PDB file of C-alpha atoms in Angstrom:
ATOM      1  CA  UNK A   1     181.894 -99.769 -20.476  1.00 46.00           C
ATOM      2  CA  UNK A   2     185.012 -97.584 -20.819  1.00 48.00           C
ATOM      3  CA  UNK A   3     185.450 -94.172 -19.211  1.00 48.00           C
ATOM      4  CA  UNK A   4     184.576 -92.310 -22.418  1.00 44.00           C
ATOM      5  CA  UNK A   5     181.310 -94.236 -22.827  1.00 49.00           C
ATOM      6  CA  UNK A   6     180.479 -93.729 -19.169  1.00 45.00           C
ATOM      7  CA  UNK A   7     181.049 -89.977 -19.383  1.00 44.00           C
ATOM      8  CA  UNK A   8     178.938 -89.795 -22.539  1.00 46.00           C
ATOM      9  CA  UNK A   9     176.170 -91.814 -20.879  1.00 50.00           C
ATOM     10  CA  UNK A  10     176.164 -89.640 -17.768  1.00 53.00           C
ATOM     11  CA  UNK A  11     176.121 -86.436 -19.807  1.00 57.00           C
ATOM     12  CA  UNK A  12     173.274 -87.754 -21.971  1.00 60.00           C
ATOM     13  CA  UNK A  13     171.308 -88.740 -18.879  1.00 60.00           C
ATOM     14  CA  UNK A  14     171.706 -85.303 -17.325  1.00 68.00           C
ATOM     15  CA  UNK A  15     170.749 -83.530 -20.552  1.00 74.00           C
ATOM     16  CA  UNK A  16     167.848 -85.922 -21.047  1.00 66.00           C
ATOM     17  CA  UNK A  17     166.445 -85.258 -17.590  1.00 69.00           C
ATOM     18  CA  UNK A  18     166.747 -81.505 -18.095  1.00 74.00           C
ATOM     19  CA  UNK A  19     165.037 -81.828 -21.479  1.00 70.00           C
ATOM     20  CA  UNK A  20     162.159 -83.878 -20.076  1.00 68.00           C
ATOM     21  CA  UNK A  21     161.731 -81.464 -17.191  1.00 68.00           C
ATOM     22  CA  UNK A  22     161.452 -78.522 -19.587  1.00 71.00           C
ATOM     23  CA  UNK A  23     158.952 -80.413 -21.754  1.00 66.00           C
ATOM     24  CA  UNK A  24     156.710 -81.290 -18.814  1.00 63.00           C
ATOM     25  CA  UNK A  25     156.899 -77.755 -17.456  1.00 65.00           C
ATOM     26  CA  UNK A  26     155.927 -76.203 -20.784  1.00 65.00           C
ATOM     27  CA  UNK A  27     153.217 -78.679 -21.812  1.00 61.00           C
ATOM     28  CA  UNK A  28     150.389 -76.539 -20.444  1.00 60.00           C
ATOM     29  CA  UNK A  29     151.630 -73.448 -22.285  1.00 66.00           C
ATOM     30  CA  UNK A  30     152.352 -74.946 -25.691  1.00 74.00           C
ATOM     31  CA  UNK A  31     150.108 -75.543 -28.682  1.00 81.00           C
ATOM     32  CA  UNK A  32     149.977 -79.149 -29.852  1.00 86.00           C
ATOM     33  CA  UNK A  33     152.184 -78.511 -32.879  1.00 89.00           C
ATOM     34  CA  UNK A  34     154.720 -76.490 -30.893  1.00 88.00           C
ATOM     35  CA  UNK A  35     155.003 -79.290 -28.332  1.00 88.00           C
ATOM     36  CA  UNK A  36     155.504 -81.941 -31.025  1.00 92.00           C
ATOM     37  CA  UNK A  37     158.110 -79.765 -32.710  1.00 92.00           C
ATOM     38  CA  UNK A  38     159.966 -79.315 -29.420  1.00 89.00           C
ATOM     39  CA  UNK A  39     159.961 -83.079 -28.872  1.00 89.00           C
ATOM     40  CA  UNK A  40     161.391 -84.032 -32.272  1.00 93.00           C
ATOM     41  CA  UNK A  41     163.993 -81.273 -32.230  1.00 91.00           C
ATOM     42  CA  UNK A  42     165.042 -82.061 -28.662  1.00 88.00           C
ATOM     43  CA  UNK A  43     165.325 -85.787 -29.316  1.00 91.00           C
ATOM     44  CA  UNK A  44     167.223 -85.191 -32.533  1.00 91.00           C
ATOM     45  CA  UNK A  45     169.780 -83.119 -30.651  1.00 87.00           C
ATOM     46  CA  UNK A  46     170.079 -85.381 -27.595  1.00 86.00           C
ATOM     47  CA  UNK A  47     170.302 -88.623 -29.569  1.00 88.00           C
ATOM     48  CA  UNK A  48     172.499 -87.227 -32.357  1.00 89.00           C
ATOM     49  CA  UNK A  49     169.795 -88.558 -34.660  1.00 94.00           C
ATOM     50  CA  UNK A  50     169.608 -87.168 -38.168  1.00 95.00           C
ATOM     51  CA  UNK A  51     165.863 -87.837 -38.388  1.00 97.00           C
ATOM     52  CA  UNK A  52     163.222 -87.837 -35.658  1.00 96.00           C
ATOM     53  CA  UNK A  53     159.498 -87.644 -36.306  1.00 97.00           C
ATOM     54  CA  UNK A  54     156.018 -88.275 -34.933  1.00 97.00           C
ATOM     55  CA  UNK A  55     153.388 -89.970 -37.094  1.00 96.00           C
ATOM     56  CA  UNK A  56     149.950 -91.561 -36.796  1.00 95.00           C
ATOM     57  CA  UNK A  57     148.081 -94.238 -38.744  1.00 94.00           C
ATOM     58  CA  UNK A  58     145.613 -93.071 -41.379  1.00 90.00           C
ATOM     59  CA  UNK A  59     143.550 -96.255 -41.258  1.00 85.00           C
ATOM     60  CA  UNK A  60     143.465 -99.620 -39.540  1.00 86.00           C
ATOM     61  CA  UNK A  61     145.096-102.043 -39.798  1.00 89.00           C
ATOM     62  CA  UNK A  62     147.947 -99.547 -40.273  1.00 91.00           C
ATOM     63  CA  UNK A  63     149.437 -99.496 -43.750  1.00 92.00           C
ATOM     64  CA  UNK A  64     149.937 -95.801 -44.372  1.00 95.00           C
ATOM     65  CA  UNK A  65     150.868 -93.181 -41.797  1.00 96.00           C
ATOM     66  CA  UNK A  66     151.017 -89.411 -41.722  1.00 94.00           C
ATOM     67  CA  UNK A  67     153.996 -87.598 -40.265  1.00 95.00           C
ATOM     68  CA  UNK A  68     152.895 -84.517 -38.326  1.00 94.00           C
ATOM     69  CA  UNK A  69     156.174 -83.311 -36.818  1.00 95.00           C
ATOM     70  CA  UNK A  70     159.705 -83.994 -38.030  1.00 96.00           C
ATOM     71  CA  UNK A  71     163.273 -82.882 -37.455  1.00 95.00           C
ATOM     72  CA  UNK A  72     165.674 -83.858 -40.225  1.00 95.00           C
ATOM     73  CA  UNK A  73     169.258 -82.723 -40.638  1.00 93.00           C
ATOM     74  CA  UNK A  74     168.702 -79.733 -38.385  1.00 92.00           C
ATOM     75  CA  UNK A  75     165.436 -78.516 -39.919  1.00 95.00           C
ATOM     76  CA  UNK A  76     161.712 -78.964 -39.379  1.00 95.00           C
ATOM     77  CA  UNK A  77     159.852 -80.773 -42.146  1.00 93.00           C
ATOM     78  CA  UNK A  78     156.362 -80.504 -43.606  1.00 91.00           C
ATOM     79  CA  UNK A  79     153.620 -83.052 -42.981  1.00 89.00           C
ATOM     80  CA  UNK A  80     153.769 -86.043 -45.328  1.00 93.00           C
ATOM     81  CA  UNK A  81     152.382 -89.547 -45.790  1.00 93.00           C
ATOM     82  CA  UNK A  82     154.278 -92.779 -46.378  1.00 94.00           C
ATOM     83  CA  UNK A  83     153.817 -96.533 -46.698  1.00 94.00           C
ATOM     84  CA  UNK A  84     154.874 -98.726 -43.768  1.00 95.00           C
ATOM     85  CA  UNK A  85     155.717-101.757 -45.890  1.00 92.00           C
ATOM     86  CA  UNK A  86     159.405-102.742 -45.792  1.00 90.00           C
ATOM     87  CA  UNK A  87     160.023 -99.991 -43.272  1.00 93.00           C
ATOM     88  CA  UNK A  88     161.316-100.317 -39.677  1.00 96.00           C
ATOM     89  CA  UNK A  89     158.371 -98.201 -38.505  1.00 96.00           C
ATOM     90  CA  UNK A  90     156.041-101.068 -39.400  1.00 96.00           C
ATOM     91  CA  UNK A  91     157.431-103.092 -36.490  1.00 96.00           C
ATOM     92  CA  UNK A  92     156.271-100.479 -33.978  1.00 97.00           C
ATOM     93  CA  UNK A  93     152.606-101.074 -34.877  1.00 97.00           C
ATOM     94  CA  UNK A  94     152.839-104.470 -33.212  1.00 95.00           C
ATOM     95  CA  UNK A  95     152.465-102.411 -30.047  1.00 96.00           C
ATOM     96  CA  UNK A  96     155.944-102.627 -28.494  1.00 95.00           C
ATOM     97  CA  UNK A  97     159.028-100.377 -28.577  1.00 95.00           C
ATOM     98  CA  UNK A  98     161.615-101.347 -31.174  1.00 96.00           C
ATOM     99  CA  UNK A  99     165.393-100.911 -31.200  1.00 95.00           C
ATOM    100  CA  UNK A 100     167.529-101.822 -34.186  1.00 95.00           C
ATOM    101  CA  UNK A 101     171.066-101.176 -32.902  1.00 94.00           C
ATOM    102  CA  UNK A 102     172.831-101.206 -36.262  1.00 95.00           C
ATOM    103  CA  UNK A 103     172.718-101.936 -40.007  1.00 95.00           C
ATOM    104  CA  UNK A 104     169.326-100.371 -40.686  1.00 96.00           C
ATOM    105  CA  UNK A 105     170.599 -99.219 -44.078  1.00 94.00           C
ATOM    106  CA  UNK A 106     171.450-102.796 -45.100  1.00 93.00           C
ATOM    107  CA  UNK A 107     168.370-104.528 -43.621  1.00 93.00           C
ATOM    108  CA  UNK A 108     165.749-102.308 -45.249  1.00 94.00           C
ATOM    109  CA  UNK A 109     166.017-101.553 -48.942  1.00 87.00           C
ATOM    110  CA  UNK A 110     164.031 -98.335 -48.568  1.00 88.00           C
ATOM    111  CA  UNK A 111     166.824 -97.057 -46.307  1.00 91.00           C
ATOM    112  CA  UNK A 112     169.662 -98.318 -48.493  1.00 88.00           C
ATOM    113  CA  UNK A 113     170.853 -94.828 -49.444  1.00 89.00           C
ATOM    114  CA  UNK A 114     170.169 -93.226 -46.055  1.00 91.00           C
ATOM    115  CA  UNK A 115     173.286 -94.259 -44.198  1.00 92.00           C
ATOM    116  CA  UNK A 116     171.206 -94.926 -41.075  1.00 96.00           C
ATOM    117  CA  UNK A 117     172.730 -97.398 -38.647  1.00 96.00           C
ATOM    118  CA  UNK A 118     170.175 -97.424 -35.835  1.00 96.00           C
ATOM    119  CA  UNK A 119     166.439 -97.060 -35.329  1.00 97.00           C
ATOM    120  CA  UNK A 120     164.377 -96.437 -32.198  1.00 96.00           C
ATOM    121  CA  UNK A 121     160.602 -96.630 -32.484  1.00 97.00           C
ATOM    122  CA  UNK A 122     158.023 -96.158 -29.735  1.00 97.00           C
ATOM    123  CA  UNK A 123     154.264 -96.763 -30.131  1.00 97.00           C
ATOM    124  CA  UNK A 124     151.739 -94.075 -29.228  1.00 96.00           C
ATOM    125  CA  UNK A 125     148.516 -95.565 -27.928  1.00 94.00           C
ATOM    126  CA  UNK A 126     144.884 -94.783 -27.276  1.00 91.00           C
ATOM    127  CA  UNK A 127     142.837 -97.205 -25.179  1.00 90.00           C
ATOM    128  CA  UNK A 128     145.518 -99.850 -25.670  1.00 91.00           C
ATOM    129  CA  UNK A 129     145.590 -99.591 -29.473  1.00 93.00           C
ATOM    130  CA  UNK A 130     148.627 -98.235 -31.316  1.00 95.00           C
ATOM    131  CA  UNK A 131     147.547 -95.171 -33.283  1.00 94.00           C
ATOM    132  CA  UNK A 132     150.954 -93.672 -34.006  1.00 96.00           C
ATOM    133  CA  UNK A 133     154.653 -93.699 -33.186  1.00 97.00           C
ATOM    134  CA  UNK A 134     157.842 -91.762 -32.583  1.00 97.00           C
ATOM    135  CA  UNK A 135     160.788 -92.739 -34.771  1.00 97.00           C
ATOM    136  CA  UNK A 136     164.456 -91.821 -34.442  1.00 96.00           C
ATOM    137  CA  UNK A 137     167.006 -92.710 -37.129  1.00 97.00           C
ATOM    138  CA  UNK A 138     170.700 -92.193 -36.563  1.00 95.00           C
ATOM    139  CA  UNK A 139     173.963 -92.868 -38.374  1.00 95.00           C
ATOM    140  CA  UNK A 140     175.331 -93.964 -34.977  1.00 93.00           C
ATOM    141  CA  UNK A 141     174.844 -97.380 -33.425  1.00 92.00           C
ATOM    142  CA  UNK A 142     172.878 -97.611 -30.168  1.00 89.00           C
ATOM    143  CA  UNK A 143     172.792-100.321 -27.462  1.00 81.00           C
ATOM    144  CA  UNK A 144     169.709-102.560 -27.453  1.00 71.00           C
ATOM    145  CA  UNK A 145     168.879-101.597 -23.868  1.00 68.00           C
ATOM    146  CA  UNK A 146     169.797 -97.967 -23.580  1.00 73.00           C
ATOM    147  CA  UNK A 147     168.946 -94.698 -21.938  1.00 80.00           C
ATOM    148  CA  UNK A 148     168.082 -93.443 -25.414  1.00 86.00           C
ATOM    149  CA  UNK A 149     165.129 -95.840 -25.608  1.00 89.00           C
ATOM    150  CA  UNK A 150     163.921 -94.796 -22.179  1.00 87.00           C
ATOM    151  CA  UNK A 151     164.095 -91.155 -23.182  1.00 87.00           C
ATOM    152  CA  UNK A 152     162.027 -91.728 -26.327  1.00 91.00           C
ATOM    153  CA  UNK A 153     159.473 -93.761 -24.375  1.00 91.00           C
ATOM    154  CA  UNK A 154     159.005 -91.000 -21.809  1.00 87.00           C
ATOM    155  CA  UNK A 155     158.524 -88.481 -24.611  1.00 89.00           C
ATOM    156  CA  UNK A 156     155.950 -90.836 -26.100  1.00 91.00           C
ATOM    157  CA  UNK A 157     153.955 -90.892 -22.882  1.00 87.00           C
ATOM    158  CA  UNK A 158     154.113 -87.103 -22.832  1.00 84.00           C
ATOM    159  CA  UNK A 159     152.601 -86.632 -26.293  1.00 89.00           C
ATOM    160  CA  UNK A 160     150.116 -89.507 -26.604  1.00 90.00           C
ATOM    161  CA  UNK A 161     147.232 -87.170 -25.746  1.00 88.00           C
ATOM    162  CA  UNK A 162     148.462 -84.595 -28.264  1.00 88.00           C
ATOM    163  CA  UNK A 163     148.769 -87.136 -31.061  1.00 91.00           C
ATOM    164  CA  UNK A 164     145.324 -88.529 -30.229  1.00 89.00           C
ATOM    165  CA  UNK A 165     143.925 -85.010 -30.582  1.00 87.00           C
ATOM    166  CA  UNK A 166     145.639 -84.462 -33.951  1.00 86.00           C
ATOM    167  CA  UNK A 167     144.533 -87.899 -35.132  1.00 83.00           C
ATOM    168  CA  UNK A 168     140.869 -87.322 -34.228  1.00 86.00           C
ATOM    169  CA  UNK A 169     140.902 -83.796 -35.655  1.00 84.00           C
ATOM    170  CA  UNK A 170     142.295 -85.133 -38.925  1.00 81.00           C
ATOM    171  CA  UNK A 171     139.622 -87.846 -39.045  1.00 77.00           C
ATOM    172  CA  UNK A 172     136.888 -85.227 -38.636  1.00 78.00           C
ATOM    173  CA  UNK A 173     138.416 -83.089 -41.389  1.00 76.00           C
ATOM    174  CA  UNK A 174     138.681 -86.086 -43.725  1.00 75.00           C
ATOM    175  CA  UNK A 175     135.043 -87.018 -43.091  1.00 74.00           C
ATOM    176  CA  UNK A 176     134.028 -83.422 -43.805  1.00 79.00           C
ATOM    177  CA  UNK A 177     136.037 -83.428 -47.036  1.00 78.00           C
ATOM    178  CA  UNK A 178     134.397 -86.703 -48.076  1.00 77.00           C
ATOM    179  CA  UNK A 179     130.945 -85.293 -47.307  1.00 77.00           C
ATOM    180  CA  UNK A 180     131.660 -82.144 -49.316  1.00 76.00           C
ATOM    181  CA  UNK A 181     132.853 -84.262 -52.214  1.00 80.00           C
ATOM    182  CA  UNK A 182     129.652 -86.322 -52.088  1.00 72.00           C
ATOM    183  CA  UNK A 183     127.562 -83.142 -52.067  1.00 74.00           C
ATOM    184  CA  UNK A 184     129.451 -81.903 -55.141  1.00 78.00           C
ATOM    185  CA  UNK A 185     128.816 -85.214 -56.894  1.00 73.00           C
ATOM    186  CA  UNK A 186     125.112 -85.035 -56.071  1.00 69.00           C
ATOM    187  CA  UNK A 187     124.910 -81.447 -57.303  1.00 74.00           C
ATOM    188  CA  UNK A 188     126.609 -82.421 -60.545  1.00 74.00           C
ATOM    189  CA  UNK A 189     124.131 -85.226 -61.303  1.00 68.00           C
ATOM    190  CA  UNK A 190     121.001 -83.417 -60.098  1.00 67.00           C
ATOM    191  CA  UNK A 191     120.306 -81.574 -63.426  1.00 74.00           C
ATOM    192  CA  UNK A 192     120.769 -84.770 -65.459  1.00 69.00           C
ATOM    193  CA  UNK A 193     118.621 -86.803 -63.091  1.00 66.00           C
ATOM    194  CA  UNK A 194     115.905 -84.139 -63.140  1.00 69.00           C
ATOM    195  CA  UNK A 195     115.931 -84.101 -66.934  1.00 70.00           C
ATOM    196  CA  UNK A 196     115.559 -87.894 -67.074  1.00 66.00           C
ATOM    197  CA  UNK A 197     112.703 -87.818 -64.580  1.00 64.00           C
ATOM    198  CA  UNK A 198     110.956 -85.101 -66.589  1.00 71.00           C
ATOM    199  CA  UNK A 199     111.228 -87.308 -69.663  1.00 69.00           C
ATOM    200  CA  UNK A 200     109.815 -90.303 -67.765  1.00 66.00           C
ATOM    201  CA  UNK A 201     106.915 -88.235 -66.457  1.00 68.00           C
ATOM    202  CA  UNK A 202     106.152 -86.957 -69.959  1.00 69.00           C
ATOM    203  CA  UNK A 203     106.094 -90.494 -71.416  1.00 63.00           C
ATOM    204  CA  UNK A 204     103.926 -91.748 -68.554  1.00 62.00           C
ATOM    205  CA  UNK A 205     101.462 -88.939 -69.205  1.00 66.00           C
ATOM    206  CA  UNK A 206     101.324 -89.778 -72.914  1.00 61.00           C
ATOM    207  CA  UNK A 207     100.841 -93.483 -72.233  1.00 58.00           C
ATOM    208  CA  UNK A 208      98.041 -92.744 -69.763  1.00 59.00           C
ATOM    209  CA  UNK A 209      96.215 -90.649 -72.350  1.00 60.00           C
ATOM    210  CA  UNK A 210      96.364 -93.390 -74.962  1.00 57.00           C
ATOM    211  CA  UNK A 211      93.219 -95.504 -75.376  1.00 48.00           C
ATOM    212  CA  UNK A 212      92.347 -98.230 -75.052  1.00 51.00           C
ATOM    213  CA  UNK A 213      94.815 -99.148 -72.306  1.00 52.00           C
ATOM    214  CA  UNK A 214      94.612-102.432 -70.403  1.00 55.00           C
ATOM    215  CA  UNK A 215      94.593-102.580 -66.612  1.00 52.00           C
ATOM    216  CA  UNK A 216      98.031-104.195 -66.504  1.00 55.00           C
ATOM    217  CA  UNK A 217      99.459-101.529 -68.787  1.00 57.00           C
ATOM    218  CA  UNK A 218      97.930 -98.692 -66.763  1.00 59.00           C
ATOM    219  CA  UNK A 219      99.188-100.220 -63.489  1.00 63.00           C
ATOM    220  CA  UNK A 220     102.724-100.355 -64.868  1.00 58.00           C
ATOM    221  CA  UNK A 221     102.503 -96.736 -66.015  1.00 60.00           C
ATOM    222  CA  UNK A 222     101.266 -95.645 -62.592  1.00 66.00           C
ATOM    223  CA  UNK A 223     104.087 -97.514 -60.846  1.00 62.00           C
ATOM    224  CA  UNK A 224     106.710 -95.891 -63.067  1.00 65.00           C
ATOM    225  CA  UNK A 225     105.145 -92.470 -62.481  1.00 64.00           C
ATOM    226  CA  UNK A 226     105.079 -93.029 -58.699  1.00 69.00           C
ATOM    227  CA  UNK A 227     108.714 -94.137 -58.711  1.00 64.00           C
ATOM    228  CA  UNK A 228     109.809 -91.097 -60.694  1.00 66.00           C
ATOM    229  CA  UNK A 229     107.986 -88.778 -58.278  1.00 70.00           C
ATOM    230  CA  UNK A 230     109.664 -90.492 -55.334  1.00 65.00           C
ATOM    231  CA  UNK A 231     113.083 -90.059 -56.969  1.00 64.00           C
ATOM    232  CA  UNK A 232     112.344 -86.416 -57.658  1.00 65.00           C
ATOM    233  CA  UNK A 233     111.421 -85.869 -53.995  1.00 67.00           C
ATOM    234  CA  UNK A 234     114.621 -87.603 -52.946  1.00 57.00           C
ATOM    235  CA  UNK A 235     116.709 -85.339 -55.176  1.00 60.00           C
ATOM    236  CA  UNK A 236     115.126 -82.289 -53.560  1.00 62.00           C
ATOM    237  CA  UNK A 237     116.069 -83.594 -50.114  1.00 57.00           C
ATOM    238  CA  UNK A 238     119.713 -84.240 -50.996  1.00 57.00           C
TER     239      UNK A 238
END
């Protein structure tokens, strides 16, 4: 390592320690989103990374993830969802940190126009399972075993609880949305179903009044009438 690299490494280490200290000190006083925003912005600045973000898996096995905090080209980004296929982030969901020191832009066609050289990815876990990750993309190369990786890993440990909270909160909201959608669907079919049941009841009544009617015929009519009443009761309960 030459003197310039050594000075840069020492300066980065000092800044990184100060950054981590401020994060740990402020954790108790920050909202979840504010803490995540501080992490991605701080890492983006320290690592000279054009893009840093935190994301979590929407389902398992992970195929699609949702970004919940991002710092790109000096600005915060909105939440978004993206596919892991043919993406360096996919490697992180094997459960181990990932460093791609160089040539990210040439190894992954989805990054072909990005100009990114390096990638650092750190898994975020709950009960041993990877539920999300931190990603840092930079146009600069990074060493395979570097202080940068250690810094990202420490930030990951710091926010695992926060990401777990966001992940579980999102799952509850999605379940509630699905339930509301099901209720809407039931409400939309209730009038049609009621009309059909009314028609069945009317025909059963007419058939019962017809004479002569055999025992087998009457039994069938009674069964249909009982079934329609049961369906009507079920509709009222929904």
